Coordinates of C-alpha atoms in Angstrom, one line a residue:
M1 CA -121.1 -172.6 176.9
T2 CA -120.9 -176.3 177.5
K3 CA -120.5 -178.3 174.2
T4 CA -122.9 -181.1 173.7
M5 CA -123.0 -184.2 171.5
R6 CA -125.4 -186.8 170.4
R7 CA -125.2 -190.5 171.1
W8 CA -127.4 -193.6 170.8
T9 CA -128.3 -195.4 173.9
L10 CA -130.3 -198.4 175.2
G11 CA -132.3 -198.0 178.4
T12 CA -132.9 -201.8 178.7
V13 CA -132.1 -205.0 176.8
G14 CA -134.5 -207.3 175.0
I15 CA -135.8 -208.2 171.6
N16 CA -136.2 -204.9 169.7
A17 CA -135.2 -202.9 172.8
P18 CA -135.6 -199.3 171.7
L19 CA -132.6 -197.2 170.7
S20 CA -132.8 -193.6 171.7
L21 CA -130.9 -190.6 170.3
T22 CA -129.9 -188.5 173.3
E23 CA -127.8 -185.5 174.0
T24 CA -125.0 -185.2 176.6
E25 CA -121.9 -183.2 177.3
V26 CA -118.8 -183.8 175.2
P27 CA -116.3 -185.4 177.5
S28 CA -112.9 -183.9 178.3
P29 CA -109.9 -186.2 177.9
A30 CA -108.3 -187.0 181.3
R31 CA -104.6 -187.8 181.8
G32 CA -103.6 -190.5 179.3
E33 CA -106.8 -190.1 177.3
V34 CA -107.6 -188.9 173.8
L35 CA -110.8 -187.2 172.7
V36 CA -111.9 -188.7 169.3
R37 CA -114.5 -187.3 167.0
A38 CA -116.2 -190.3 165.5
K39 CA -116.5 -190.4 161.7
A40 CA -117.9 -193.9 161.2
V41 CA -119.1 -196.8 163.2
S42 CA -119.6 -200.4 162.0
L43 CA -122.0 -203.0 163.4
N44 CA -121.3 -206.6 164.3
Y45 CA -123.5 -209.5 165.1
R46 CA -122.3 -209.2 168.7
D47 CA -124.1 -205.8 168.8
K48 CA -127.4 -207.6 168.0
L49 CA -126.8 -210.0 170.9
M50 CA -125.9 -207.2 173.3
R51 CA -129.1 -205.4 172.4
E52 CA -131.2 -208.5 172.8
S53 CA -129.7 -210.0 176.0
G54 CA -126.8 -208.0 177.3
M55 CA -124.9 -211.3 177.0
G56 CA -124.7 -211.6 180.8
L57 CA -122.3 -208.7 181.1
P58 CA -122.5 -206.1 183.9
I59 CA -123.6 -203.2 181.7
Q60 CA -124.8 -199.9 183.1
F61 CA -127.7 -197.9 181.6
P62 CA -128.0 -195.8 179.6
F63 CA -125.8 -198.1 177.6
V64 CA -124.0 -196.9 174.4
P65 CA -123.7 -199.9 172.0
A66 CA -121.2 -200.8 169.3
S67 CA -117.4 -201.4 169.5
D68 CA -115.9 -200.5 166.1
M69 CA -115.2 -196.9 165.1
A70 CA -112.9 -194.7 163.0
G71 CA -112.4 -191.1 163.9
V72 CA -110.0 -188.1 164.3
V73 CA -108.2 -187.1 167.4
E74 CA -109.7 -183.8 168.6
A75 CA -107.7 -183.3 171.8
V76 CA -105.3 -185.1 174.0
G77 CA -105.0 -185.3 177.8
E78 CA -101.8 -184.8 179.8
G79 CA -99.1 -187.4 179.2
V80 CA -100.4 -188.7 175.9
T81 CA -97.6 -189.7 173.6
R82 CA -99.0 -192.0 170.9
F83 CA -101.3 -189.6 169.2
A84 CA -101.8 -185.9 168.4
P85 CA -104.8 -183.8 167.3
G86 CA -105.6 -184.5 163.7
D87 CA -104.5 -188.1 163.7
R88 CA -106.9 -190.7 162.2
V89 CA -107.5 -193.6 164.5
I90 CA -109.6 -196.7 164.9
S91 CA -110.7 -198.4 168.1
T92 CA -109.6 -201.7 169.5
F93 CA -112.2 -204.3 170.3
S94 CA -110.5 -205.6 173.5
P95 CA -108.8 -202.5 174.9
D96 CA -106.8 -204.3 177.6
W97 CA -105.3 -206.9 175.2
I98 CA -102.1 -205.5 173.8
D99 CA -100.3 -208.7 172.9
D100 CA -99.7 -212.3 173.9
K101 CA -102.5 -213.7 176.2
P102 CA -105.5 -211.6 177.3
L103 CA -106.3 -210.9 180.9
G104 CA -108.5 -213.6 182.3
T105 CA -108.7 -217.0 184.0
A106 CA -110.2 -220.4 183.5
R107 CA -113.1 -219.5 185.8
N108 CA -113.5 -216.0 184.4
P109 CA -112.4 -216.0 180.7
P110 CA -111.4 -212.6 179.2
Y111 CA -114.2 -210.6 177.7
R112 CA -113.5 -206.9 178.4
T113 CA -114.6 -205.3 175.2
L114 CA -116.0 -202.0 173.9
G115 CA -119.7 -202.0 173.6
G116 CA -120.0 -204.7 176.2
F117 CA -118.0 -204.6 179.4
Y118 CA -116.9 -201.0 178.5
P119 CA -119.2 -198.4 177.0
G120 CA -119.6 -198.4 173.2
V121 CA -118.8 -195.9 170.5
L122 CA -122.1 -195.0 168.9
S123 CA -121.5 -191.4 169.8
E124 CA -120.2 -188.3 168.2
Y125 CA -117.3 -188.1 170.6
V126 CA -115.5 -190.6 172.8
A127 CA -112.7 -190.0 175.4
F128 CA -110.8 -193.2 176.0
P129 CA -107.2 -194.1 177.0
E130 CA -104.7 -193.7 174.2
D131 CA -103.9 -197.4 174.3
W132 CA -107.4 -198.2 173.2
F133 CA -106.7 -196.9 169.7
V134 CA -104.4 -197.6 166.8
A135 CA -103.5 -195.5 163.7
A136 CA -106.0 -195.9 160.9
P137 CA -104.9 -197.2 157.5
T138 CA -104.1 -194.4 155.0
S139 CA -105.5 -196.2 151.9
I140 CA -109.1 -196.5 152.9
D141 CA -111.9 -194.1 154.0
D142 CA -113.3 -193.8 157.5
G143 CA -116.3 -196.0 156.8
E144 CA -114.0 -198.8 155.5
A145 CA -111.6 -198.3 158.4
S146 CA -114.3 -198.7 161.0
T147 CA -114.9 -202.3 159.9
L148 CA -111.4 -203.5 160.8
P149 CA -111.3 -203.7 164.7
C150 CA -113.7 -206.7 165.1
A151 CA -114.6 -208.4 161.8
G152 CA -111.4 -207.7 160.0
L153 CA -109.1 -208.5 162.9
T154 CA -111.0 -211.7 163.6
A155 CA -110.3 -213.0 160.1
W156 CA -106.7 -211.9 160.2
F157 CA -106.1 -213.5 163.6
A158 CA -107.6 -216.8 162.5
L159 CA -105.7 -217.0 159.2
V160 CA -102.4 -215.1 159.7
E161 CA -101.7 -214.7 163.4
R162 CA -102.8 -218.2 164.5
G163 CA -103.3 -220.0 161.2
K164 CA -100.0 -219.2 159.5
I165 CA -101.6 -219.4 156.1
K166 CA -99.4 -219.9 153.1
P167 CA -99.8 -219.9 149.3
G168 CA -101.6 -223.0 148.0
D169 CA -103.6 -223.6 151.2
T170 CA -107.4 -224.1 150.9
V171 CA -109.7 -221.9 152.9
L172 CA -113.4 -222.2 153.3
V173 CA -115.6 -219.4 154.6
Q174 CA -119.2 -219.9 155.5
G175 CA -121.7 -217.3 154.3
T176 CA -121.0 -213.7 153.1
G177 CA -121.0 -211.7 156.3
G178 CA -118.3 -209.3 157.4
V179 CA -115.8 -211.8 158.9
S180 CA -116.2 -214.2 156.0
M181 CA -115.7 -211.5 153.4
F182 CA -112.5 -210.4 155.2
G183 CA -111.4 -214.0 155.4
L184 CA -111.9 -214.4 151.6
Q185 CA -109.9 -211.3 150.8
I186 CA -107.1 -212.0 153.2
A187 CA -106.8 -215.6 152.1
A188 CA -106.8 -214.7 148.4
A189 CA -104.1 -212.1 149.0
Q190 CA -102.0 -214.7 150.6
G191 CA -102.2 -217.0 147.6
A192 CA -104.8 -219.4 149.0
D193 CA -107.6 -221.1 147.1
V194 CA -110.9 -219.8 148.7
F195 CA -114.2 -221.7 148.9
V196 CA -117.4 -219.9 149.9
T197 CA -120.6 -221.6 151.0
S198 CA -123.7 -219.4 150.7
S199 CA -127.3 -219.4 149.6
G200 CA -128.1 -218.5 146.0
P201 CA -126.0 -217.8 142.9
E202 CA -126.0 -214.0 143.2
K203 CA -124.1 -214.0 146.5
L204 CA -121.7 -216.6 145.2
A205 CA -121.0 -214.6 142.1
R206 CA -120.2 -211.5 144.2
A207 CA -117.9 -213.6 146.3
K208 CA -116.1 -214.9 143.2
A209 CA -115.6 -211.3 142.0
L210 CA -113.8 -210.7 145.3
G211 CA -111.4 -213.5 144.7
A212 CA -113.1 -216.8 145.7
R213 CA -112.2 -219.7 143.5
Y214 CA -115.2 -221.9 144.3
G215 CA -118.7 -221.1 145.3
I216 CA -120.9 -223.7 146.9
D217 CA -124.7 -223.2 147.1
R218 CA -125.6 -224.8 150.4
N219 CA -129.3 -224.9 149.4
T220 CA -128.8 -227.2 146.5
G221 CA -127.1 -230.1 148.2
D222 CA -124.6 -231.4 150.7
W223 CA -121.8 -228.8 150.8
V224 CA -119.4 -231.3 152.4
E225 CA -119.8 -233.7 149.5
E226 CA -119.1 -230.8 147.1
V227 CA -115.9 -230.0 149.0
Y228 CA -114.8 -233.6 148.6
R229 CA -115.5 -233.5 144.9
L230 CA -113.7 -230.1 144.4
T231 CA -110.7 -231.1 146.4
N232 CA -110.4 -234.8 145.2
D233 CA -111.3 -235.8 148.8
R234 CA -108.4 -233.9 150.4
G235 CA -110.6 -231.5 152.3
I236 CA -110.0 -227.9 153.5
D237 CA -106.9 -226.6 155.3
H238 CA -108.6 -223.7 157.1
I239 CA -112.4 -223.5 157.8
F240 CA -114.2 -220.5 159.2
E241 CA -117.0 -222.1 161.4
I242 CA -119.6 -219.3 161.5
A243 CA -122.7 -221.3 162.4
G244 CA -121.6 -223.0 165.5
G245 CA -123.9 -225.5 167.3
P246 CA -124.2 -228.9 165.6
H247 CA -122.9 -227.4 162.4
L248 CA -119.3 -227.9 163.8
G249 CA -119.9 -231.6 162.8
Q250 CA -120.0 -230.6 159.1
S251 CA -116.8 -228.7 159.4
L252 CA -115.1 -231.7 161.1
K253 CA -116.2 -233.8 158.1
A254 CA -114.9 -231.2 155.6
V255 CA -111.6 -230.3 157.2
A256 CA -108.3 -231.8 155.8
V257 CA -106.1 -234.1 157.8
H258 CA -104.3 -231.9 160.3
G259 CA -106.3 -229.0 159.1
R260 CA -107.7 -226.1 161.2
I261 CA -111.2 -225.0 162.1
S262 CA -111.7 -221.5 163.5
V263 CA -114.9 -221.3 165.5
I264 CA -116.0 -217.7 165.1
G265 CA -119.8 -217.6 165.1
V266 CA -122.7 -219.1 167.0
L267 CA -125.7 -218.6 164.7
E268 CA -126.9 -222.1 165.3
G269 CA -126.1 -222.2 169.0
F270 CA -123.5 -221.8 171.7
D271 CA -123.3 -225.6 172.5
L272 CA -120.9 -227.1 169.9
S273 CA -121.3 -230.8 168.8
G274 CA -119.9 -233.1 166.2
P275 CA -118.7 -236.6 165.5
A276 CA -115.6 -237.9 167.4
G277 CA -114.4 -240.0 164.5
P278 CA -113.1 -237.2 162.2
L279 CA -111.8 -235.4 165.2
L280 CA -109.7 -238.3 166.4
L281 CA -108.6 -239.6 163.0
K282 CA -107.8 -236.3 161.2
S283 CA -106.5 -234.6 164.3
P284 CA -107.4 -231.0 163.3
V285 CA -106.8 -227.9 165.3
I286 CA -110.1 -226.5 166.6
Q287 CA -109.5 -222.9 167.7
G288 CA -111.8 -220.4 169.2
I289 CA -111.3 -216.9 167.9
S290 CA -112.3 -214.0 170.1
V291 CA -111.1 -211.3 167.7
G292 CA -107.5 -210.5 168.6
H293 CA -104.9 -208.2 170.3
R294 CA -103.8 -204.7 169.5
R295 CA -100.4 -205.7 168.0
A296 CA -102.2 -208.0 165.5
L297 CA -104.5 -205.1 164.6
E298 CA -101.5 -202.9 163.9
D299 CA -100.1 -205.7 161.7
F300 CA -103.4 -205.9 159.9
V301 CA -103.5 -202.2 159.3
R302 CA -100.1 -202.3 157.6
A303 CA -101.3 -205.2 155.5
V304 CA -104.4 -203.4 154.4
D305 CA -102.3 -200.5 153.1
R306 CA -99.7 -202.8 151.5
I307 CA -102.1 -205.2 149.7
G308 CA -104.8 -202.7 148.9
L309 CA -107.6 -204.5 150.7
K310 CA -110.9 -202.8 150.4
P311 CA -113.5 -203.8 153.0
V312 CA -116.9 -204.9 151.6
I313 CA -119.6 -202.6 152.8
D314 CA -123.2 -203.6 152.1
H315 CA -124.8 -200.2 153.1
R316 CA -123.8 -196.9 154.7
Y317 CA -126.3 -195.3 157.0
A318 CA -126.5 -191.8 158.4
F319 CA -126.1 -191.3 162.1
S320 CA -129.9 -190.5 162.3
E321 CA -130.7 -193.9 160.7
V322 CA -129.2 -196.2 163.4
P323 CA -132.5 -198.1 164.0
A324 CA -132.6 -198.9 160.3
A325 CA -129.0 -200.1 160.5
F326 CA -129.8 -202.5 163.3
D327 CA -132.8 -203.7 161.3
H328 CA -130.4 -204.5 158.4
L329 CA -128.2 -206.3 160.9
D330 CA -131.1 -208.5 161.9
R331 CA -131.7 -209.4 158.2
G332 CA -128.1 -210.1 157.5
A333 CA -125.7 -208.3 155.2
F334 CA -123.2 -209.0 152.4
G335 CA -120.1 -207.7 154.1
K336 CA -120.5 -204.9 156.6
I337 CA -123.0 -202.3 157.8
V338 CA -121.6 -198.8 158.4
I339 CA -123.0 -195.7 160.1
E340 CA -121.4 -192.4 159.1
L341 CA -121.3 -189.3 161.2

């Protein structure tokens, strides 16, 4: 008898495009592939954009969304050497990007990701090449591990791989979403002083409990002026620019001389803008962060086990509750949203 599995699919894209729970045959791993039984999937803001617009990617329908999963290797195809049945693994966001530069050109920048160019992981089983996975951390559960491939690695890549963060640096994260909460925890573990901007005292109190030194309520005044006051006008060494659009101008004002701004989000628009004065006079590094490569994810996994990092999960949903999980994604979350199988 053919073994079947459940998966969530989109038949079209658009605002509130319907998600359907369908049944299909469990795939068999081909040569070089591993069959992984999913245990948890985490959602990212990118999944919302994919559902709403497809982001201009050549996706095929029915389309399985989501890029981040943790699971257990069920079977391996011929020639597989990196994993064996029973191994706990997590997916990689950009499967073709092992180290150094990703594949792509100036005309066609790299963006071959799971749940986008490639099919996603919101399925009970996936069969992918073994190079598309890394070993999961041993110190956290499957739901927590599923949050690492995109949000966790983005923060790690910005601060450690590219940012070379050191003790005593100042780091500012905007908001209390998944990437920002990972940035807070990674920076604090590296001995940095962390500033968080958010809306309301409750979120700021929770961020401080996770290791932030300063909380700035962006609804009660100019957060840049508050940064000046708290740093004696020095500014911030590393800024996570989550909003994008014209908000980059605020980060240019707040960044320290020769500081660094990691552009991560586009909540306020894809077209970035800001004043030339601070850019020219302070000469900061403005870096775009498109998650990171597999080698950095492997480094991050080791760090998670070594420093005892516990990903922040707002809510865990059952596999049958995927539409509710996407509704929660629309509303915003403190940390991550996880779907458990």
